[in-house]
Amino acid sequence: MQTVFKRTPTLKDCPTHYCPGCGHGIAHRLLAEVIDELDIRGRTIGIAPVGCAVLAYNYLDVDMVEVAHGRAPAVATGMKRTNPGRIIFSYQGDGDLAAIGTGEIIHAAHRGEQITVIFINNAVFGMTGGQMAPTTLLGQVTATTQKGRSATDQGYPLQISELLAVLPGATYIERCALSGPARVRDAKKAIKHAFQLQLDGAEGLSLVELLSPCPTYWRMKPAEAMQWIETEMTKHFPLGRLKG
Ligand SMILES: Cc1ncc(C[n+]2csc(CCOP(=O)(O)OP(=O)(O)O)c2C)c(N)n1
Ligand code: SF4
Ligand SMILES: [Mg+2]
Protein backbone atom coordinates (compact mmCIF):
# COMPACT_ATOMS: atom_id res chain seq x y z
CA MET A 1 0.00 0.00 0.00
CA GLN A 2 1.28 3.47 -0.84
CA THR A 3 1.57 6.06 1.96
CA VAL A 4 0.04 9.31 0.74
CA PHE A 5 0.13 11.24 4.01
CA LYS A 6 2.41 10.84 6.96
CA ARG A 7 3.24 12.54 10.20
CA THR A 8 5.84 15.26 9.84
CA PRO A 9 8.93 14.24 11.91
CA THR A 10 8.65 17.04 14.48
CA LEU A 11 5.11 15.91 15.41
CA LYS A 12 5.56 13.09 17.89
CA ASP A 13 3.46 9.94 17.71
CA CYS A 14 1.50 10.29 20.95
CA PRO A 15 -2.22 9.84 21.71
CA THR A 16 -4.03 13.18 21.80
CA HIS A 17 -5.34 14.46 25.13
CA TYR A 18 -7.44 17.14 23.44
CA CYS A 19 -11.24 17.05 23.14
CA PRO A 20 -12.70 16.14 19.73
CA GLY A 21 -12.64 19.20 17.46
CA CYS A 22 -10.16 21.17 19.57
CA GLY A 23 -7.93 23.58 17.65
CA HIS A 24 -4.77 22.95 19.67
CA GLY A 25 -4.00 19.74 17.77
CA ILE A 26 -4.25 21.54 14.42
CA ALA A 27 -1.98 24.32 15.68
CA HIS A 28 0.58 21.77 16.87
CA ARG A 29 0.67 20.07 13.49
CA LEU A 30 1.13 23.39 11.68
CA LEU A 31 3.98 24.33 13.97
CA ALA A 32 5.65 20.97 13.45
CA GLU A 33 5.30 21.22 9.66
CA VAL A 34 6.74 24.72 9.60
CA ILE A 35 9.69 23.72 11.79
CA ASP A 36 10.42 20.79 9.46
CA GLU A 37 10.00 22.79 6.28
CA LEU A 38 12.40 25.45 7.57
CA ASP A 39 14.72 22.69 8.82
CA ILE A 40 15.16 24.35 12.23
CA ARG A 41 14.27 21.47 14.57
CA GLY A 42 17.75 21.32 16.10
CA ARG A 43 17.91 25.01 16.90
CA THR A 44 14.35 25.75 18.00
CA ILE A 45 13.24 26.13 21.62
CA GLY A 46 9.55 26.42 22.46
CA ILE A 47 7.72 27.57 25.56
CA ALA A 48 4.68 25.53 26.59
CA PRO A 49 1.71 27.24 28.25
CA VAL A 50 -0.25 26.37 31.37
CA GLY A 51 -3.58 25.96 29.60
CA CYS A 52 -5.01 22.95 27.80
CA ALA A 53 -1.79 22.84 25.74
CA VAL A 54 0.29 22.34 28.88
CA LEU A 55 1.56 19.09 27.37
CA ALA A 56 2.67 20.70 24.09
CA TYR A 57 6.15 19.28 24.72
CA ASN A 58 4.70 15.78 24.41
CA TYR A 59 3.66 16.53 20.84
CA LEU A 60 6.54 18.61 19.50
CA ASP A 61 9.95 17.06 19.12
CA VAL A 62 11.92 20.22 19.88
CA ASP A 63 13.49 21.50 23.09
CA MET A 64 10.70 22.96 25.20
CA VAL A 65 10.43 24.62 28.58
CA GLU A 66 7.36 25.02 30.73
CA VAL A 67 6.86 28.40 32.35
CA ALA A 68 4.36 29.96 34.73
CA HIS A 69 1.14 31.19 33.19
CA GLY A 70 1.58 34.50 31.37
CA ARG A 71 5.32 34.69 31.84
CA ALA A 72 6.34 33.18 28.49
CA PRO A 73 7.38 36.44 26.75
CA ALA A 74 9.64 37.31 29.69
CA VAL A 75 11.29 33.88 29.66
CA ALA A 76 11.52 33.95 25.85
CA THR A 77 13.29 37.31 26.13
CA GLY A 78 15.99 35.81 28.31
CA MET A 79 16.31 32.74 26.12
CA LYS A 80 16.72 34.73 22.90
CA ARG A 81 19.10 37.28 24.36
CA THR A 82 21.38 34.58 25.77
CA ASN A 83 21.02 32.30 22.73
CA PRO A 84 20.64 34.64 19.75
CA GLY A 85 21.29 31.82 17.28
CA ARG A 86 18.27 29.85 18.51
CA ILE A 87 14.74 30.22 17.19
CA ILE A 88 12.52 30.93 20.19
CA PHE A 89 8.74 30.67 20.18
CA SER A 90 6.07 30.83 22.84
CA TYR A 91 2.71 29.12 22.55
CA GLN A 92 0.04 30.85 24.64
CA GLY A 93 -3.70 30.75 25.15
CA ASP A 94 -5.88 33.82 25.61
CA GLY A 95 -6.09 33.36 29.37
CA ASP A 96 -2.32 33.13 29.39
CA LEU A 97 -1.44 35.94 26.99
CA ALA A 98 -4.40 38.31 27.16
CA ALA A 99 -5.26 38.06 30.88
CA ILE A 100 -2.58 36.75 33.19
CA GLY A 101 0.37 37.82 31.00
CA THR A 102 -0.94 41.03 29.41
CA GLY A 103 1.93 43.03 30.88
CA GLU A 104 4.57 40.57 29.65
CA ILE A 105 3.40 40.47 26.04
CA ILE A 106 2.95 44.24 25.78
CA HIS A 107 6.40 44.97 27.14
CA ALA A 108 8.10 42.23 25.11
CA ALA A 109 6.50 43.64 21.95
CA HIS A 110 7.33 47.18 23.00
CA ARG A 111 10.97 46.23 23.55
CA GLY A 112 10.97 44.59 20.14
CA GLU A 113 12.15 41.22 21.39
CA GLN A 114 13.13 38.93 18.54
CA ILE A 115 10.71 36.13 19.40
CA THR A 116 7.76 34.43 17.71
CA VAL A 117 4.47 34.13 19.57
CA ILE A 118 1.68 31.72 18.69
CA PHE A 119 -1.46 33.06 20.35
CA ILE A 120 -4.38 30.63 20.60
CA ASN A 121 -7.60 32.61 21.00
CA ASN A 122 -10.44 30.23 21.89
CA ALA A 123 -12.46 32.88 23.78
CA VAL A 124 -12.37 30.99 27.09
CA PHE A 125 -10.12 29.70 29.83
CA GLY A 126 -10.34 26.11 28.59
CA MET A 127 -8.26 24.14 31.00
CA THR A 128 -9.79 25.49 34.18
CA GLY A 129 -13.41 24.89 33.16
CA GLY A 130 -14.51 27.36 30.52
CA GLN A 131 -14.47 30.63 32.43
CA MET A 132 -14.65 34.00 30.65
CA ALA A 133 -11.42 35.19 29.04
CA PRO A 134 -10.69 38.77 27.98
CA THR A 135 -11.46 37.58 24.42
CA THR A 136 -14.91 36.14 25.26
CA LEU A 137 -17.50 37.63 22.90
CA LEU A 138 -20.34 39.84 24.08
CA GLY A 139 -23.31 37.62 24.85
CA GLN A 140 -21.16 34.50 25.07
CA VAL A 141 -22.19 32.15 27.86
CA THR A 142 -19.28 30.84 29.92
CA ALA A 143 -18.92 29.31 33.38
CA THR A 144 -18.52 32.83 34.82
CA THR A 145 -20.92 34.69 32.50
CA GLN A 146 -24.02 32.55 32.84
CA LYS A 147 -26.22 35.22 31.26
CA GLY A 148 -23.69 35.98 28.53
CA ARG A 149 -20.86 38.49 28.67
CA SER A 150 -22.16 42.01 29.10
CA ALA A 151 -20.11 45.08 28.19
CA THR A 152 -21.44 46.87 31.26
CA ASP A 153 -20.39 44.21 33.71
CA GLN A 154 -17.40 42.53 32.08
CA GLY A 155 -16.16 45.01 29.49
CA TYR A 156 -15.61 44.48 25.78
CA PRO A 157 -13.63 41.62 24.20
CA LEU A 158 -9.96 42.56 24.10
CA GLN A 159 -8.40 42.77 20.64
CA ILE A 160 -4.86 42.09 21.69
CA SER A 161 -3.44 41.88 18.16
CA GLU A 162 -4.75 45.35 17.29
CA LEU A 163 -3.30 46.62 20.56
CA LEU A 164 0.14 45.17 19.87
CA ALA A 165 0.19 46.26 16.23
CA VAL A 166 0.56 49.93 17.21
CA LEU A 167 3.82 49.24 19.06
CA PRO A 168 6.94 50.02 17.04
CA GLY A 169 8.69 46.93 18.42
CA ALA A 170 6.09 44.60 16.91
CA THR A 171 7.26 43.62 13.42
CA TYR A 172 4.60 41.25 12.21
CA ILE A 173 1.10 40.59 13.56
CA GLU A 174 -1.47 38.46 11.75
CA ARG A 175 -4.80 36.94 12.78
CA CYS A 176 -5.87 33.65 11.22
CA ALA A 177 -8.45 30.99 12.02
CA LEU A 178 -8.50 27.21 12.32
CA SER A 179 -12.02 26.92 10.94
CA GLY A 180 -11.59 24.98 7.72
CA PRO A 181 -9.00 23.73 5.24
CA ALA A 182 -8.41 27.04 3.43
CA ARG A 183 -8.13 28.92 6.73
CA VAL A 184 -5.71 26.33 8.09
CA ARG A 185 -3.51 26.72 4.98
CA ASP A 186 -3.45 30.50 5.53
CA ALA A 187 -2.57 29.96 9.20
CA LYS A 188 0.37 27.79 8.20
CA LYS A 189 1.64 30.47 5.82
CA ALA A 190 1.44 33.05 8.62
CA ILE A 191 3.26 30.81 11.12
CA LYS A 192 5.95 30.10 8.55
CA HIS A 193 6.39 33.79 7.79
CA ALA A 194 6.74 34.57 11.50
CA PHE A 195 9.44 31.93 11.94
CA GLN A 196 11.16 32.97 8.72
CA LEU A 197 11.45 36.55 9.99
CA GLN A 198 13.24 35.36 13.12
CA LEU A 199 15.42 33.04 11.06
CA ASP A 200 16.39 35.97 8.82
CA GLY A 201 17.33 38.03 11.89
CA ALA A 202 14.56 40.59 11.41
CA GLU A 203 14.25 42.97 14.34
CA GLY A 204 11.15 42.87 16.51
CA LEU A 205 8.45 40.57 17.77
CA SER A 206 6.17 38.55 15.52
CA LEU A 207 2.82 37.16 16.62
CA VAL A 208 0.24 34.98 14.91
CA GLU A 209 -3.18 34.87 16.54
CA LEU A 210 -5.23 31.78 15.74
CA LEU A 211 -8.98 31.77 16.33
CA SER A 212 -9.31 28.26 17.62
CA PRO A 213 -12.35 26.08 18.41
CA CYS A 214 -13.11 24.88 21.93
CA PRO A 215 -16.26 22.82 21.29
CA THR A 216 -16.39 21.59 24.88
CA TYR A 217 -16.76 24.98 26.55
CA TRP A 218 -18.58 26.58 23.70
CA ARG A 219 -21.08 23.74 24.23
CA MET A 220 -21.12 22.96 20.52
CA LYS A 221 -20.42 20.08 18.21
CA PRO A 222 -17.02 20.35 16.48
CA ALA A 223 -18.54 21.37 13.11
CA GLU A 224 -20.73 24.00 14.80
CA ALA A 225 -17.67 25.40 16.56
CA MET A 226 -15.89 25.84 13.22
CA GLN A 227 -18.96 27.61 11.88
CA TRP A 228 -19.19 29.85 14.95
CA ILE A 229 -15.66 31.08 14.33
CA GLU A 230 -16.66 32.06 10.80
CA THR A 231 -19.99 33.67 11.62
CA GLU A 232 -19.42 35.18 15.08
CA MET A 233 -15.81 35.31 16.16
CA THR A 234 -14.46 36.93 13.00
CA LYS A 235 -16.95 39.79 13.39
CA HIS A 236 -15.07 41.04 16.41
CA PHE A 237 -11.70 39.53 15.52
CA PRO A 238 -11.32 40.23 11.79
CA LEU A 239 -8.84 38.02 9.98
CA GLY A 240 -5.81 39.33 8.19
CA ARG A 241 -2.45 40.97 8.56
CA LEU A 242 -2.44 43.82 11.04
CA LYS A 243 1.24 44.67 10.71
CA GLY A 244 4.23 43.75 8.60
C1 LIG B 1 -0.38 32.50 37.54
C2 LIG B 1 -1.47 31.48 37.31
N1 LIG B 1 -2.76 31.82 37.47
C3 LIG B 1 -3.73 30.91 37.22
C4 LIG B 1 -3.42 29.64 36.87
C5 LIG B 1 -4.51 28.64 36.61
N2 LIG B 1 -4.73 28.37 35.21
C6 LIG B 1 -4.20 27.30 34.59
S1 LIG B 1 -4.71 27.14 32.99
C7 LIG B 1 -5.66 28.54 33.14
C8 LIG B 1 -6.51 29.05 32.00
C9 LIG B 1 -6.00 28.68 30.67
O1 LIG B 1 -6.65 29.38 29.68
P1 LIG B 1 -5.95 29.72 28.32
O2 LIG B 1 -4.62 30.31 28.55
O3 LIG B 1 -6.90 30.51 27.50
O4 LIG B 1 -5.68 28.29 27.67
P2 LIG B 1 -6.74 27.23 27.07
O5 LIG B 1 -6.86 26.17 28.12
O6 LIG B 1 -8.01 27.94 26.80
O7 LIG B 1 -6.08 26.75 25.82
C10 LIG B 1 -5.56 29.11 34.40
C11 LIG B 1 -6.28 30.31 34.84
C12 LIG B 1 -2.07 29.31 36.71
N3 LIG B 1 -1.68 28.09 36.33
N4 LIG B 1 -1.10 30.22 36.95
S1 SF4 C 1 -11.41 22.24 26.83
FE1 SF4 C 1 -11.41 23.33 24.85
S2 SF4 C 1 -9.28 24.05 24.54
FE2 SF4 C 1 -9.27 22.47 26.15
S3 SF4 C 1 -8.83 20.53 25.06
FE3 SF4 C 1 -11.05 20.70 25.23
S4 SF4 C 1 -11.70 21.70 23.31
FE4 SF4 C 1 -9.48 22.04 23.54
MG1 LIG D 1 -8.18 29.93 26.02
Coordinates of C-alpha atoms and ligand atoms in Angstrom, one line a residue:
M1 CA 0.0 0.0 0.0
Q2 CA 1.3 3.5 -0.8
T3 CA 1.6 6.1 2.0
V4 CA 0.0 9.3 0.7
F5 CA 0.1 11.2 4.0
K6 CA 2.4 10.8 7.0
R7 CA 3.2 12.5 10.2
T8 CA 5.8 15.3 9.8
P9 CA 8.9 14.2 11.9
T10 CA 8.6 17.0 14.5
L11 CA 5.1 15.9 15.4
K12 CA 5.6 13.1 17.9
D13 CA 3.5 9.9 17.7
C14 CA 1.5 10.3 20.9
P15 CA -2.2 9.8 21.7
T16 CA -4.0 13.2 21.8
H17 CA -5.3 14.5 25.1
Y18 CA -7.4 17.1 23.4
C19 CA -11.2 17.0 23.1
P20 CA -12.7 16.1 19.7
G21 CA -12.6 19.2 17.5
C22 CA -10.2 21.2 19.6
G23 CA -7.9 23.6 17.7
H24 CA -4.8 23.0 19.7
G25 CA -4.0 19.7 17.8
I26 CA -4.2 21.5 14.4
A27 CA -2.0 24.3 15.7
H28 CA 0.6 21.8 16.9
R29 CA 0.7 20.1 13.5
L30 CA 1.1 23.4 11.7
L31 CA 4.0 24.3 14.0
A32 CA 5.7 21.0 13.4
E33 CA 5.3 21.2 9.7
V34 CA 6.7 24.7 9.6
I35 CA 9.7 23.7 11.8
D36 CA 10.4 20.8 9.5
E37 CA 10.0 22.8 6.3
L38 CA 12.4 25.5 7.6
D39 CA 14.7 22.7 8.8
I40 CA 15.2 24.3 12.2
R41 CA 14.3 21.5 14.6
G42 CA 17.7 21.3 16.1
R43 CA 17.9 25.0 16.9
T44 CA 14.4 25.8 18.0
I45 CA 13.2 26.1 21.6
G46 CA 9.6 26.4 22.5
I47 CA 7.7 27.6 25.6
A48 CA 4.7 25.5 26.6
P49 CA 1.7 27.2 28.3
V50 CA -0.2 26.4 31.4
G51 CA -3.6 26.0 29.6
C52 CA -5.0 22.9 27.8
A53 CA -1.8 22.8 25.7
V54 CA 0.3 22.3 28.9
L55 CA 1.6 19.1 27.4
A56 CA 2.7 20.7 24.1
Y57 CA 6.1 19.3 24.7
N58 CA 4.7 15.8 24.4
Y59 CA 3.7 16.5 20.8
L60 CA 6.5 18.6 19.5
D61 CA 10.0 17.1 19.1
V62 CA 11.9 20.2 19.9
D63 CA 13.5 21.5 23.1
M64 CA 10.7 23.0 25.2
V65 CA 10.4 24.6 28.6
E66 CA 7.4 25.0 30.7
V67 CA 6.9 28.4 32.4
A68 CA 4.4 30.0 34.7
H69 CA 1.1 31.2 33.2
G70 CA 1.6 34.5 31.4
R71 CA 5.3 34.7 31.8
A72 CA 6.3 33.2 28.5
P73 CA 7.4 36.4 26.7
A74 CA 9.6 37.3 29.7
V75 CA 11.3 33.9 29.7
A76 CA 11.5 34.0 25.8
T77 CA 13.3 37.3 26.1
G78 CA 16.0 35.8 28.3
M79 CA 16.3 32.7 26.1
K80 CA 16.7 34.7 22.9
R81 CA 19.1 37.3 24.4
T82 CA 21.4 34.6 25.8
N83 CA 21.0 32.3 22.7
P84 CA 20.6 34.6 19.7
G85 CA 21.3 31.8 17.3
R86 CA 18.3 29.8 18.5
I87 CA 14.7 30.2 17.2
I88 CA 12.5 30.9 20.2
F89 CA 8.7 30.7 20.2
S90 CA 6.1 30.8 22.8
Y91 CA 2.7 29.1 22.6
Q92 CA 0.0 30.9 24.6
G93 CA -3.7 30.7 25.2
D94 CA -5.9 33.8 25.6
G95 CA -6.1 33.4 29.4
D96 CA -2.3 33.1 29.4
L97 CA -1.4 35.9 27.0
A98 CA -4.4 38.3 27.2
A99 CA -5.3 38.1 30.9
I100 CA -2.6 36.8 33.2
G101 CA 0.4 37.8 31.0
T102 CA -0.9 41.0 29.4
G103 CA 1.9 43.0 30.9
E104 CA 4.6 40.6 29.7
I105 CA 3.4 40.5 26.0
I106 CA 2.9 44.2 25.8
H107 CA 6.4 45.0 27.1
A108 CA 8.1 42.2 25.1
A109 CA 6.5 43.6 22.0
H110 CA 7.3 47.2 23.0
R111 CA 11.0 46.2 23.5
G112 CA 11.0 44.6 20.1
E113 CA 12.1 41.2 21.4
Q114 CA 13.1 38.9 18.5
I115 CA 10.7 36.1 19.4
T116 CA 7.8 34.4 17.7
V117 CA 4.5 34.1 19.6
I118 CA 1.7 31.7 18.7
F119 CA -1.5 33.1 20.3
I120 CA -4.4 30.6 20.6
N121 CA -7.6 32.6 21.0
N122 CA -10.4 30.2 21.9
A123 CA -12.5 32.9 23.8
V124 CA -12.4 31.0 27.1
F125 CA -10.1 29.7 29.8
G126 CA -10.3 26.1 28.6
M127 CA -8.3 24.1 31.0
T128 CA -9.8 25.5 34.2
G129 CA -13.4 24.9 33.2
G130 CA -14.5 27.4 30.5
Q131 CA -14.5 30.6 32.4
M132 CA -14.6 34.0 30.6
A133 CA -11.4 35.2 29.0
P134 CA -10.7 38.8 28.0
T135 CA -11.5 37.6 24.4
T136 CA -14.9 36.1 25.3
L137 CA -17.5 37.6 22.9
L138 CA -20.3 39.8 24.1
G139 CA -23.3 37.6 24.8
Q140 CA -21.2 34.5 25.1
V141 CA -22.2 32.1 27.9
T142 CA -19.3 30.8 29.9
A143 CA -18.9 29.3 33.4
T144 CA -18.5 32.8 34.8
T145 CA -20.9 34.7 32.5
Q146 CA -24.0 32.5 32.8
K147 CA -26.2 35.2 31.3
G148 CA -23.7 36.0 28.5
R149 CA -20.9 38.5 28.7
S150 CA -22.2 42.0 29.1
A151 CA -20.1 45.1 28.2
T152 CA -21.4 46.9 31.3
D153 CA -20.4 44.2 33.7
Q154 CA -17.4 42.5 32.1
G155 CA -16.2 45.0 29.5
Y156 CA -15.6 44.5 25.8
P157 CA -13.6 41.6 24.2
L158 CA -10.0 42.6 24.1
Q159 CA -8.4 42.8 20.6
I160 CA -4.9 42.1 21.7
S161 CA -3.4 41.9 18.2
E162 CA -4.7 45.4 17.3
L163 CA -3.3 46.6 20.6
L164 CA 0.1 45.2 19.9
A165 CA 0.2 46.3 16.2
V166 CA 0.6 49.9 17.2
L167 CA 3.8 49.2 19.1
P168 CA 6.9 50.0 17.0
G169 CA 8.7 46.9 18.4
A170 CA 6.1 44.6 16.9
T171 CA 7.3 43.6 13.4
Y172 CA 4.6 41.2 12.2
I173 CA 1.1 40.6 13.6
E174 CA -1.5 38.5 11.7
R175 CA -4.8 36.9 12.8
C176 CA -5.9 33.6 11.2
A177 CA -8.5 31.0 12.0
L178 CA -8.5 27.2 12.3
S179 CA -12.0 26.9 10.9
G180 CA -11.6 25.0 7.7
P181 CA -9.0 23.7 5.2
A182 CA -8.4 27.0 3.4
R183 CA -8.1 28.9 6.7
V184 CA -5.7 26.3 8.1
R185 CA -3.5 26.7 5.0
D186 CA -3.5 30.5 5.5
A187 CA -2.6 30.0 9.2
K188 CA 0.4 27.8 8.2
K189 CA 1.6 30.5 5.8
A190 CA 1.4 33.0 8.6
I191 CA 3.3 30.8 11.1
K192 CA 5.9 30.1 8.5
H193 CA 6.4 33.8 7.8
A194 CA 6.7 34.6 11.5
F195 CA 9.4 31.9 11.9
Q196 CA 11.2 33.0 8.7
L197 CA 11.5 36.5 10.0
Q198 CA 13.2 35.4 13.1
L199 CA 15.4 33.0 11.1
D200 CA 16.4 36.0 8.8
G201 CA 17.3 38.0 11.9
A202 CA 14.6 40.6 11.4
E203 CA 14.3 43.0 14.3
G204 CA 11.1 42.9 16.5
L205 CA 8.4 40.6 17.8
S206 CA 6.2 38.6 15.5
L207 CA 2.8 37.2 16.6
V208 CA 0.2 35.0 14.9
E209 CA -3.2 34.9 16.5
L210 CA -5.2 31.8 15.7
L211 CA -9.0 31.8 16.3
S212 CA -9.3 28.3 17.6
P213 CA -12.3 26.1 18.4
C214 CA -13.1 24.9 21.9
P215 CA -16.3 22.8 21.3
T216 CA -16.4 21.6 24.9
Y217 CA -16.8 25.0 26.6
W218 CA -18.6 26.6 23.7
R219 CA -21.1 23.7 24.2
M220 CA -21.1 23.0 20.5
K221 CA -20.4 20.1 18.2
P222 CA -17.0 20.4 16.5
A223 CA -18.5 21.4 13.1
E224 CA -20.7 24.0 14.8
A225 CA -17.7 25.4 16.6
M226 CA -15.9 25.8 13.2
Q227 CA -19.0 27.6 11.9
W228 CA -19.2 29.8 15.0
I229 CA -15.7 31.1 14.3
E230 CA -16.7 32.1 10.8
T231 CA -20.0 33.7 11.6
E232 CA -19.4 35.2 15.1
M233 CA -15.8 35.3 16.2
T234 CA -14.5 36.9 13.0
K235 CA -17.0 39.8 13.4
H236 CA -15.1 41.0 16.4
F237 CA -11.7 39.5 15.5
P238 CA -11.3 40.2 11.8
L239 CA -8.8 38.0 10.0
G240 CA -5.8 39.3 8.2
R241 CA -2.5 41.0 8.6
L242 CA -2.4 43.8 11.0
K243 CA 1.2 44.7 10.7
G244 CA 4.2 43.7 8.6
Ligands
LIG1 C1 -0.4 32.5 37.5 C2 -1.5 31.5 37.3 N1 -2.8 31.8 37.5 C3 -3.7 30.9 37.2 C4 -3.4 29.6 36.9 C5 -4.5 28.6 36.6 N2 -4.7 28.4 35.2 C6 -4.2 27.3 34.6 S1 -4.7 27.1 33.0 C7 -5.7 28.5 33.1 C8 -6.5 29.0 32.0 C9 -6.0 28.7 30.7 O1 -6.7 29.4 29.7 P1 -5.9 29.7 28.3 O2 -4.6 30.3 28.5 O3 -6.9 30.5 27.5 O4 -5.7 28.3 27.7 P2 -6.7 27.2 27.1 O5 -6.9 26.2 28.1 O6 -8.0 27.9 26.8 O7 -6.1 26.7 25.8 C10 -5.6 29.1 34.4 C11 -6.3 30.3 34.8 C12 -2.1 29.3 36.7 N3 -1.7 28.1 36.3 N4 -1.1 30.2 37.0
SF4_2 S1 -11.4 22.2 26.8 FE1 -11.4 23.3 24.9 S2 -9.3 24.1 24.5 FE2 -9.3 22.5 26.1 S3 -8.8 20.5 25.1 FE3 -11.0 20.7 25.2 S4 -11.7 21.7 23.3 FE4 -9.5 22.0 23.5
MG3 MG -8.2 29.9 26.0

